[in-house]
mmCIF file of C-alpha atoms in Angstrom:
data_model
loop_
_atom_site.group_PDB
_atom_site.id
_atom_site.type_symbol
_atom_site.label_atom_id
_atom_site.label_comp_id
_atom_site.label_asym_id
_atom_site.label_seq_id
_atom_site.Cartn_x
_atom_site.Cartn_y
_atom_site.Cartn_z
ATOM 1 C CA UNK D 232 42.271 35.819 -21.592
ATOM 2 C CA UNK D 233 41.206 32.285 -21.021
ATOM 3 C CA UNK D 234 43.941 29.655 -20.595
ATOM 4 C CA UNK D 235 43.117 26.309 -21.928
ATOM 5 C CA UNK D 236 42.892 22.949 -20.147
ATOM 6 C CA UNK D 237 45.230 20.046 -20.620
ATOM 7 C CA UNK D 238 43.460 18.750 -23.589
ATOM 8 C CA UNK D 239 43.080 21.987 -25.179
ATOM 9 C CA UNK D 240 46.658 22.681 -24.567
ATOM 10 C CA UNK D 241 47.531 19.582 -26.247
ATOM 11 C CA UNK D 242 45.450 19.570 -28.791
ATOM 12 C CA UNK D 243 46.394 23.228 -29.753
ATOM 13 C CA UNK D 244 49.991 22.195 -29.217
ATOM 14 C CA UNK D 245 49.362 19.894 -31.872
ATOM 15 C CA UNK D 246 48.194 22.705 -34.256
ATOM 16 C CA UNK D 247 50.703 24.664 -34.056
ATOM 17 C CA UNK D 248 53.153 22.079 -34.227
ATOM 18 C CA UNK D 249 51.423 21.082 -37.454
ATOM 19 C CA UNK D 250 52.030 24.526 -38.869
ATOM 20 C CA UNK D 251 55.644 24.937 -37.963
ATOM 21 C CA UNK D 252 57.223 21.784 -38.198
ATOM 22 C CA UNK D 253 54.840 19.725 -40.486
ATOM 23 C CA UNK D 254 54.093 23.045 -43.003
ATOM 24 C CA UNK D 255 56.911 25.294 -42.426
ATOM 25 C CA UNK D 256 59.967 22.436 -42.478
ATOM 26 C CA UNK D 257 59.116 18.849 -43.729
ATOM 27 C CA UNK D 258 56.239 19.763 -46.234
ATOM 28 C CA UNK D 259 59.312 21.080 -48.430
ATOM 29 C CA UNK D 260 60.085 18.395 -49.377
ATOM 30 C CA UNK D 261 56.879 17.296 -51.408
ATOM 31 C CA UNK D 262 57.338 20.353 -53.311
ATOM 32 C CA UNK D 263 61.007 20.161 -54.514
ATOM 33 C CA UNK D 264 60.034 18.646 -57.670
ATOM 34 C CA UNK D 265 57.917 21.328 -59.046
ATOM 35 C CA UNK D 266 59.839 24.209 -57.244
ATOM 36 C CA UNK D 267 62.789 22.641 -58.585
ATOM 37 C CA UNK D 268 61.308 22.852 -62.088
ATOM 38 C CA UNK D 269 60.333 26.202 -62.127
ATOM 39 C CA UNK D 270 62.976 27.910 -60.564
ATOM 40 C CA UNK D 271 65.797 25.640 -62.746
ATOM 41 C CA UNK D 272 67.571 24.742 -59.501
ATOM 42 C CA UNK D 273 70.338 21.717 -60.180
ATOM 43 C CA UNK D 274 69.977 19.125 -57.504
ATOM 44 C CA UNK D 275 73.533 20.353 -55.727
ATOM 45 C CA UNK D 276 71.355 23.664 -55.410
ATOM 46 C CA UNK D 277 68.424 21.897 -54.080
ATOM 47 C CA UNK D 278 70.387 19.557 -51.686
ATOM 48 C CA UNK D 279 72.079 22.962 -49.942
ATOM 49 C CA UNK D 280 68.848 24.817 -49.670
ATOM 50 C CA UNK D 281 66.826 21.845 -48.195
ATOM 51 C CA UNK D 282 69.909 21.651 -45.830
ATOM 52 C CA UNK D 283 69.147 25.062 -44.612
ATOM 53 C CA UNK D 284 66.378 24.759 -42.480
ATOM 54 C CA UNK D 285 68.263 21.818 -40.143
ATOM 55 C CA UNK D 286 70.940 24.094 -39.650
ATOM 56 C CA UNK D 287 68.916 27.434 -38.793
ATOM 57 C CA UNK D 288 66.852 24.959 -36.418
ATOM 58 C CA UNK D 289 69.725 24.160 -34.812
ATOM 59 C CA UNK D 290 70.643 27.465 -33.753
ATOM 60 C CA UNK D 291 67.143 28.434 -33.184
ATOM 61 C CA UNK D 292 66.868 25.577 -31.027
ATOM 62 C CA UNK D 293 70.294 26.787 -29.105
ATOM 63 C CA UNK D 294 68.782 30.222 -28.086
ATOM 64 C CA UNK D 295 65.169 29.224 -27.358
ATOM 65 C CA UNK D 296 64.981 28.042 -24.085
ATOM 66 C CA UNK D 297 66.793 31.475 -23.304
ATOM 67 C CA UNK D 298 64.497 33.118 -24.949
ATOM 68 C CA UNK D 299 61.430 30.952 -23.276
ATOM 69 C CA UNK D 300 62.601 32.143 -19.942
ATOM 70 C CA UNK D 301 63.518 35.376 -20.377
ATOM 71 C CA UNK D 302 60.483 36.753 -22.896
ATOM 72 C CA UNK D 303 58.154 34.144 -21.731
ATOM 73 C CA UNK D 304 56.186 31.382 -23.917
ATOM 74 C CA UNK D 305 53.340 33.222 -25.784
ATOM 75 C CA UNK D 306 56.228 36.165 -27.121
ATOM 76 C CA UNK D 307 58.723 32.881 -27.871
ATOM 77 C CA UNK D 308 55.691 30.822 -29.707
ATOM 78 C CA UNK D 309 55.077 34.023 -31.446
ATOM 79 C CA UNK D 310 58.204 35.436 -32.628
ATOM 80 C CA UNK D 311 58.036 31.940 -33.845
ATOM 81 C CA UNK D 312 54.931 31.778 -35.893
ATOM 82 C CA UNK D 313 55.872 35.212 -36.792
ATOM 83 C CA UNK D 314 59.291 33.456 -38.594
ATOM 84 C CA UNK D 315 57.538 30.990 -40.334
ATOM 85 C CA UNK D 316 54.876 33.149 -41.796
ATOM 86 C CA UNK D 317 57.627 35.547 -42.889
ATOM 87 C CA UNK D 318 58.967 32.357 -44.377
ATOM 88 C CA UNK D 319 56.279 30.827 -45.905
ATOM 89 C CA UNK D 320 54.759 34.309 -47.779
ATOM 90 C CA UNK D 321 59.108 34.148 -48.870
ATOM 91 C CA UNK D 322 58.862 30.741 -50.606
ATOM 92 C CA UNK D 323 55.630 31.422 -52.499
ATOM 93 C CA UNK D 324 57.334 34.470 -54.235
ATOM 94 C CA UNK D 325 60.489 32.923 -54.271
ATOM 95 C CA UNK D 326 62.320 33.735 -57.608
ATOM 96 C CA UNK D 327 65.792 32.197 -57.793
ATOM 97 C CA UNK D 328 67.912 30.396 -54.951
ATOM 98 C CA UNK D 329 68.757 33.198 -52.844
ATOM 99 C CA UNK D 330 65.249 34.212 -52.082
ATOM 100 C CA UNK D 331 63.914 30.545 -51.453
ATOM 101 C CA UNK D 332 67.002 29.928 -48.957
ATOM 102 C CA UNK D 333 66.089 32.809 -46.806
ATOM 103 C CA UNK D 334 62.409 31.478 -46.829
ATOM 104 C CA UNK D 335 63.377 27.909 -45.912
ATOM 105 C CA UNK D 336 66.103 29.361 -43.294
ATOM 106 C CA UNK D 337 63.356 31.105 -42.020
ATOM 107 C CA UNK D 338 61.040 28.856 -41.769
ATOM 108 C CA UNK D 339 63.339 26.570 -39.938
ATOM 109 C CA UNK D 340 63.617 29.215 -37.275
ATOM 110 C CA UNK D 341 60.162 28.961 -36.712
ATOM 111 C CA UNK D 342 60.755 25.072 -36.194
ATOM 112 C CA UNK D 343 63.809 25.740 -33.602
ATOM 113 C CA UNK D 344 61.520 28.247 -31.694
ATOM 114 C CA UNK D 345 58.173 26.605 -31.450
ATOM 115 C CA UNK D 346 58.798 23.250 -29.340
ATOM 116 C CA UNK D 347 60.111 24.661 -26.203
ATOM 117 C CA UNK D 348 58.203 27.625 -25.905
ATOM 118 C CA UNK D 349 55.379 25.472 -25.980
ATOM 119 C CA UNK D 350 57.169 23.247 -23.281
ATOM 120 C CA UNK D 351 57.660 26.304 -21.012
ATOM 121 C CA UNK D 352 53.736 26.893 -21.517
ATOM 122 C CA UNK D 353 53.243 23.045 -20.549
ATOM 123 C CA UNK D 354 55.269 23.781 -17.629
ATOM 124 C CA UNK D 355 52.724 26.305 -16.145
ATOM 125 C CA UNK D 356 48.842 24.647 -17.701
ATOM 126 C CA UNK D 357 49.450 21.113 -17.272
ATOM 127 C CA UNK D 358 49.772 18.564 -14.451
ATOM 128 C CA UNK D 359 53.464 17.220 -14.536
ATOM 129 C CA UNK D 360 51.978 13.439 -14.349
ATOM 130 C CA UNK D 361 50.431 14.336 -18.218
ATOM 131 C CA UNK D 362 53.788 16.162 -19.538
ATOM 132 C CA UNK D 363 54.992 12.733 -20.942
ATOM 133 C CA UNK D 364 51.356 12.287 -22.618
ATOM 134 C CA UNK D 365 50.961 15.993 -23.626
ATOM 135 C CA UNK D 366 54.218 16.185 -25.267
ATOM 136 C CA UNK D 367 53.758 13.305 -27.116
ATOM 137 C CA UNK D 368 49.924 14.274 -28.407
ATOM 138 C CA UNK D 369 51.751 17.848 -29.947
ATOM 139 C CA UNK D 370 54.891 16.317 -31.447
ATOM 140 C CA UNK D 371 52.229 13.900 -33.395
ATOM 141 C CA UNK D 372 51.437 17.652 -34.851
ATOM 142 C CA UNK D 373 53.931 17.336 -37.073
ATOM 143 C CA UNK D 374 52.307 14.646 -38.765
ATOM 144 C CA UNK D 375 49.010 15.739 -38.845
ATOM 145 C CA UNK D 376 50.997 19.147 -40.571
ATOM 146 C CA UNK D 377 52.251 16.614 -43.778
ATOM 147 C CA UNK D 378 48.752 15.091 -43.929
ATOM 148 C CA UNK D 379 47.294 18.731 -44.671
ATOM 149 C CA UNK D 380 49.760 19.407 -47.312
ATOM 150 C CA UNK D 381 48.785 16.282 -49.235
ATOM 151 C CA UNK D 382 45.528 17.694 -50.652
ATOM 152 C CA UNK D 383 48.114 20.844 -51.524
ATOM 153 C CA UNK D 384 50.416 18.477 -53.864
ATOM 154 C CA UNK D 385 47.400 16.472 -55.165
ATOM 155 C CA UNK D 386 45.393 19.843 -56.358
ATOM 156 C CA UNK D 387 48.104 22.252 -56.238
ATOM 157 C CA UNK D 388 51.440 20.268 -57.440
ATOM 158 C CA UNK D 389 51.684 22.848 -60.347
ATOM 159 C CA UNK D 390 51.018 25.708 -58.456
ATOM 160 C CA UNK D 391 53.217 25.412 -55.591
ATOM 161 C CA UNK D 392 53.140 29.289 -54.896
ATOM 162 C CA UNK D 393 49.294 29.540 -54.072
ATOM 163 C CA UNK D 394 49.896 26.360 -51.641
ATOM 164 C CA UNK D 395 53.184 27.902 -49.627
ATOM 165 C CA UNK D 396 50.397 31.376 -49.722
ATOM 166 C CA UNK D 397 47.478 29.227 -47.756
ATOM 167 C CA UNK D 398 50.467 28.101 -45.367
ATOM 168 C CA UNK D 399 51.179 31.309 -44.575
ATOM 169 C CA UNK D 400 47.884 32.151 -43.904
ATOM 170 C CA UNK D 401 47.351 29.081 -41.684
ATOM 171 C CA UNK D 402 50.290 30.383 -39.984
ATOM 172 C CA UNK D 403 48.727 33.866 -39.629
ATOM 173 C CA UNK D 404 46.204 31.632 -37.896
ATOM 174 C CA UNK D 405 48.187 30.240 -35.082
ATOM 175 C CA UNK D 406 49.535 33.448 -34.646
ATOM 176 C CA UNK D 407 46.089 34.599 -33.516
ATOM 177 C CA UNK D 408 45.938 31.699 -31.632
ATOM 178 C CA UNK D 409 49.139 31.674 -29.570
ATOM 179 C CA UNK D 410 48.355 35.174 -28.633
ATOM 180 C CA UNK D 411 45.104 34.407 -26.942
ATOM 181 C CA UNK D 412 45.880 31.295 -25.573
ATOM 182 C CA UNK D 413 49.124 30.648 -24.462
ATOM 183 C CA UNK D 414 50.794 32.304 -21.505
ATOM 184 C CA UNK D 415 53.265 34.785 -20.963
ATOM 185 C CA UNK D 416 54.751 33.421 -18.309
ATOM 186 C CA UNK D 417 57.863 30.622 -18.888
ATOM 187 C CA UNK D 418 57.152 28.050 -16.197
ATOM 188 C CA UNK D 419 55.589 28.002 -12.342
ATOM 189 C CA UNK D 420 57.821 26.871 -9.555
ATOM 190 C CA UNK D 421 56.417 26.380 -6.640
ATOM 191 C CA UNK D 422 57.630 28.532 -3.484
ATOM 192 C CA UNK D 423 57.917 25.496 -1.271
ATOM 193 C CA UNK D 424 59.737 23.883 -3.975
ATOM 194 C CA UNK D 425 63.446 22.036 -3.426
ATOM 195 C CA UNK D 426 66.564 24.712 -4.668
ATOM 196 C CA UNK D 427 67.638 23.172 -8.299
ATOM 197 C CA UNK D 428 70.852 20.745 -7.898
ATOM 198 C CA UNK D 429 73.468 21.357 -10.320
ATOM 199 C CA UNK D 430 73.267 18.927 -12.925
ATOM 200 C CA UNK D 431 76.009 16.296 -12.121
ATOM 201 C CA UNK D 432 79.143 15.355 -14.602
ATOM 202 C CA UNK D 433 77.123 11.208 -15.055
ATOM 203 C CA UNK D 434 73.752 13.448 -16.113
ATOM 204 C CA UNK D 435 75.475 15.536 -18.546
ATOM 205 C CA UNK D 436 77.280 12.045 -19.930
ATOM 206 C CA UNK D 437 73.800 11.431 -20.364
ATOM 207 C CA UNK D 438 72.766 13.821 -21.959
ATOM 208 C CA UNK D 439 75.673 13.805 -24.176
ATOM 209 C CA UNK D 440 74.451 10.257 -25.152
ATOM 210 C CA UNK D 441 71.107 11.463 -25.452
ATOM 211 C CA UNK D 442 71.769 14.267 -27.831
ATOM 212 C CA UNK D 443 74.333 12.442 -30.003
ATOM 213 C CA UNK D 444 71.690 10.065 -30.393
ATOM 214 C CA UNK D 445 68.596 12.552 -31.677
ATOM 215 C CA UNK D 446 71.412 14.443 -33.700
ATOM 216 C CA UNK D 447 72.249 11.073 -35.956
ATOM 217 C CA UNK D 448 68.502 10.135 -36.192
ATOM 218 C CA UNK D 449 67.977 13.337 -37.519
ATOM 219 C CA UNK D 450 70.685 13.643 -39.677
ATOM 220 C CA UNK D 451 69.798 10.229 -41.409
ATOM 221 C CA UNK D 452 66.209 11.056 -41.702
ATOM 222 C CA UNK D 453 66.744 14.446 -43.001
ATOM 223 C CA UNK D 454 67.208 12.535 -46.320
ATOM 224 C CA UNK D 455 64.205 11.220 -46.541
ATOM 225 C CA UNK D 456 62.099 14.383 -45.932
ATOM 226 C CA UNK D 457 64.460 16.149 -48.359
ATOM 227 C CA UNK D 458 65.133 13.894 -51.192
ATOM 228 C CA UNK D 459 62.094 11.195 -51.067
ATOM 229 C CA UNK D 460 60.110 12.869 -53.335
ATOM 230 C CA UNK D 461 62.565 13.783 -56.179
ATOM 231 C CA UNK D 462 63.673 10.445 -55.491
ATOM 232 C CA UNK D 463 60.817 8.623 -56.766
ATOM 233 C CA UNK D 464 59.904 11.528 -59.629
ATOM 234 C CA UNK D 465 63.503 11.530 -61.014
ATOM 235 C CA UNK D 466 64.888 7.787 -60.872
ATOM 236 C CA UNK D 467 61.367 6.105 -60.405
ATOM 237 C CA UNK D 468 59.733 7.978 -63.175
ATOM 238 C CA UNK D 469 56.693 8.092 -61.614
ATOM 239 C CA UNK D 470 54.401 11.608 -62.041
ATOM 240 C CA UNK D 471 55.098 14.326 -59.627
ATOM 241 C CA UNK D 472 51.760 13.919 -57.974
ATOM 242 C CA UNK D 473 52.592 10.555 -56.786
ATOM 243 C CA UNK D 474 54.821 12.304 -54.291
ATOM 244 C CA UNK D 475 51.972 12.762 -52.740
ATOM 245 C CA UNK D 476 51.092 9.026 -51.455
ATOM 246 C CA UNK D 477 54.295 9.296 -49.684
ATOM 247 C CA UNK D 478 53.811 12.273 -47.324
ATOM 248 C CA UNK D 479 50.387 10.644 -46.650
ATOM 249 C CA UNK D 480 51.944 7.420 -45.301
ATOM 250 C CA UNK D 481 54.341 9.443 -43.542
ATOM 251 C CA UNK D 482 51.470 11.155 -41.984
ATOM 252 C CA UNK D 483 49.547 8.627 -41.091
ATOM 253 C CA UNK D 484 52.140 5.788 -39.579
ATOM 254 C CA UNK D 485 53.401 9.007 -37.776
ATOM 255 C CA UNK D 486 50.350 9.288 -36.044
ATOM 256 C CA UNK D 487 50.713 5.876 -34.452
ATOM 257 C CA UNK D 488 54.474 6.787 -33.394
ATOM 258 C CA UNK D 489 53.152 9.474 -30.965
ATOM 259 C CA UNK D 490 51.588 6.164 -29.449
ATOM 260 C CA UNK D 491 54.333 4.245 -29.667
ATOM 261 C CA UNK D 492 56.836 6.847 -27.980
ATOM 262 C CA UNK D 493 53.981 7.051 -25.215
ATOM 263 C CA UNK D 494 54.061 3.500 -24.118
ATOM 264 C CA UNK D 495 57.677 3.194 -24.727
ATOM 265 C CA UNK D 496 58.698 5.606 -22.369
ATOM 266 C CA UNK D 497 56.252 4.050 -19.855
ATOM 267 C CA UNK D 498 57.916 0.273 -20.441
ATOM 268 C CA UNK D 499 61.408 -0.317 -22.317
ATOM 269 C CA UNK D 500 62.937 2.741 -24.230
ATOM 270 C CA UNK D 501 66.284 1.006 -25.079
ATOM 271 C CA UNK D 502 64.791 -1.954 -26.694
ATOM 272 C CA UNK D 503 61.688 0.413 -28.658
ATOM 273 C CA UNK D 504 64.952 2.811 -29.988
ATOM 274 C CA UNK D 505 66.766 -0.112 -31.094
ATOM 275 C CA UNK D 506 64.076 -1.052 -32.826
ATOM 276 C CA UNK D 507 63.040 1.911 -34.411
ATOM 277 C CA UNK D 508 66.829 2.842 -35.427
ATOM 278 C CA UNK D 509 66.385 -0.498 -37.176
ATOM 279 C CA UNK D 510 63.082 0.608 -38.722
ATOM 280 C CA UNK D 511 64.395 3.789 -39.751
ATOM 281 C CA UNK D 512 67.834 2.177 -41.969
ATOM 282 C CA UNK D 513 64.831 -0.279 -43.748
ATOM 283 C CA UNK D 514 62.563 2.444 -44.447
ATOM 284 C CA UNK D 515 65.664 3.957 -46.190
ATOM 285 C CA UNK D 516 66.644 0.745 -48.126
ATOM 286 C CA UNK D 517 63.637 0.438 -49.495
ATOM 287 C CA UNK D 518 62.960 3.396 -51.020
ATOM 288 C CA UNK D 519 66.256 3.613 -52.521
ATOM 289 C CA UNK D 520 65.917 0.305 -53.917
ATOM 290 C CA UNK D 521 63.135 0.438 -55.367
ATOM 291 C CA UNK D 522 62.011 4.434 -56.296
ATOM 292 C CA UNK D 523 59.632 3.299 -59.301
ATOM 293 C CA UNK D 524 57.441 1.095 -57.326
ATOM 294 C CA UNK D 525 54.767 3.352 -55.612
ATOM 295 C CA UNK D 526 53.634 0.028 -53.368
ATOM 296 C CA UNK D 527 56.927 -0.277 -51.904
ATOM 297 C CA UNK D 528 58.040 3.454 -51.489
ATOM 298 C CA UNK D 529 54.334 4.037 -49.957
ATOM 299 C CA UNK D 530 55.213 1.064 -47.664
ATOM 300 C CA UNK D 531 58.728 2.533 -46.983
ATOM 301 C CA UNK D 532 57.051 6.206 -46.101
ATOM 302 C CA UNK D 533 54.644 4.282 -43.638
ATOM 303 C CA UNK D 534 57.575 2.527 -42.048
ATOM 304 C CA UNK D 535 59.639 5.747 -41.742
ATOM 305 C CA UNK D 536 56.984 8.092 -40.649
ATOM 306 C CA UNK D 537 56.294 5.076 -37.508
ATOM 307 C CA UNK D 538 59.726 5.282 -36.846
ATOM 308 C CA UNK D 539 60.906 8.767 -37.137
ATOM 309 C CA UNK D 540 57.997 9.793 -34.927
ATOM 310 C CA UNK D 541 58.126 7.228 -32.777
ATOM 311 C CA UNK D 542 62.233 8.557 -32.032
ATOM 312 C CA UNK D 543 61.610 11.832 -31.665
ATOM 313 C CA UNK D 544 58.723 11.826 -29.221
ATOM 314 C CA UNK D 545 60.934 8.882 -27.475
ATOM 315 C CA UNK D 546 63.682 11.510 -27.747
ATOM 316 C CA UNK D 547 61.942 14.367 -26.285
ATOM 317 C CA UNK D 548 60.081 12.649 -23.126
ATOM 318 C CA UNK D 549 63.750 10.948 -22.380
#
C-alpha cells in the first residue's frame, strides 16, 4: 500500500470531499424540483426532508473524531463513503417521503464522517506547516462536487434517479480509493513530543465563540442550498433546468473561497468573516428579491458560493 504525498493527499481529499459533501449533501438541492414533482411531496414535506441531512451531520460529526481515533482514518473515511453510497443508491429508488428521508439522513452521515477522518489522515501524511493549505485545497472539494452535478441537472433534470445512480457509483469509487490510500492509523505523535495540556476554561470560551459562529453560518446558508432552486422554478417561473446556472456559480466562486480562507487565515480573519457574514445576508437578499431574473440569482449564487466557502474553510483552519 502506497501512501500518497501532500499533494496527492490533498488533491484526493478534495475528491472525496466532492463526493460526500458536494454529491451526497448540497447537490440535493438542484434536484428538489423534479424529485419534488414526481414523488408529489408539498413543500412542508420537502423543507423537513432537506432538513435531515444537517441534523444527521450533526451527530455524525459528534461521534467522528471518536471514531477517527479509535478505528483509525481509512475504516472512519470508509464507513463513511460506505453511508453515502447506501444513501445515494436510497434516493434514486426513492418512492415516497419515508424512503427519500432515510437516503438524505444517510447521506448526511457520510458528510459528518468524512472531514475529520480525513483530518486524522492529514495528521499522519502531511507536514503540519501545509495543514492550513491542505485543508483548505479539500474543503474546496465540495465545490468542485456541485460543479459535477451540473451536467447531471442540465442532461438529466428529468431523470433524477439515473443521476443519484452515477453518484453512487462515483461513491463506490472513493470507496476503492480510501481503502488503498488512506491510512489506518488516526494521527502520529511524536515520542519526544510535550504531554497534551488540558484545554483551559478562556480556550473553550473560544471555542464556544467559534462554534456558535460556524453553527449560525450554517444554519442561514442551509437555505440557500435547500430552497434556491425551487425558489427560482416556483416564484421566478423560470424552467427547472435553469437551476442549473446556479449550482455552477456556486461552484465556481466557491473555488476562489478556498483561496480566500487561505490568505485570510494567514493575515486578518476577523475583518475577512465580517466581511463574508456580510456577503453571505446579500447573496440571500438578492435571490429572494429577485427569483425570476436568472442574471441576478446567477450573480447571487456566485456571491454565496465565495462566501460560504470562504467561512467554512476560515472556520475549519481557526
Amino acid at each position: 500500500m502506497k501512501f500518497p504525498s501532500s499533494t496527492s493527499f490533498a488533491l484526493l481529499g478534495a475528491a472525496l470531499i466532492a463526493i460526500s459533501y458536494g454529491l451526497a449533501r448540497f447537490a440535493f438541492g438542484l434536484f428538489v424540483p423534479p424529485i419534488r414533482d414526481d414523488l408529489g411531496l408539498a413543500p412542508d414535506v420537502i423543507g423537513v426532508i432537506g432538513a435531515l441531512p444537517l441534523i444527521s451531520f450533526v451527530f455524525a460529526t459528534l461521534v467522528a473524531p471518536l471514531s477517527a481515533n479509535r478505528l483509525g482514518a481509512r475504516n472512519t473515511a470508509m464507513a463513511s463513503g460506505i453511508f453515502g453510497v447506501v444513501g445515494l443508491a436510497l434516493i434514486s429508488q426513492a418512492v415516497g417521503a419515508v424512503s427519500l428521508g432515510v437516503g438524505v439522513v444517510l447521506c448526511g452521515i457520510c458528510t459528518g464522517l468524512m472531514m475529520p477522518a480525513l483530518t486524522a489522515a492529514m495528521q499522519a501524511l502531511v507536514r503540519r506547516s501545509l495543514h492550513g493549505r491542505v485543508s483548505s485545497v479539500m474543503n474546496a472539494g465540495t465545490s468542485i462536487g456541485v460543479v459535477v452535478a451540473v451536467p447531471t441537472i442540465l442532461f438529466l433534470a428529468g431523470a433524477w434517479r439515473y443521476a443519484y445512480a452515477s453518484f453512487a457509483v462515483l461513491a463506490v469509487i472513493g470507496v476503492i480509493a480510501t481503502w488503498f490510500f488512506i491510512p489506518s492509523v488516526s494521527r502520529v505523535v511524536p515520542a519526544n513530543a510535550a504531554p497534551v495540556q488540558p484545554i483551559s476554561a478562556d480556550q473553550w470560551w473560544r471555542l464556544l465563540r467559534l462554534s456558535l459562529f460556524a453553527f449560525m453560518m450554517g444554519f442561514v446558508s442551509a437555505a440557500y442550498w435547500i430552497f434556491a432552486p425551487d425558489l427560482v422554478v416556483n416564484l421566478g417561473s423560470m424552467p427547472s433546468d435553469a437551476t442549473a446556472w446556479l449550482w455552477l456559480g456556486v461552484g465556481i466562486a466557491g473555488l476562489g473561497g478556498a483561496v480566500v480562507a487561505d490568505l485570510a487565515d494567514r493575515n486578518n480573519p476577523p475583518v475577512t468573516q465580517a466581511l463574508m457574514l456580510m456577503t453571505l445576508a446579500a447573496s440571500l437578499a438578492l435571490l429572494a428579491a429577485s427569483p425570476d431574473n436568472l442574471m441576478i440569482s446567477a450573480f447571487s449564487a456566485l456571491v454565496f458560493g465565495l462566501a460560504y466557502m470562504s467561512l467554512t474553510g476560515l472556520y475549519l483552519m481557526t
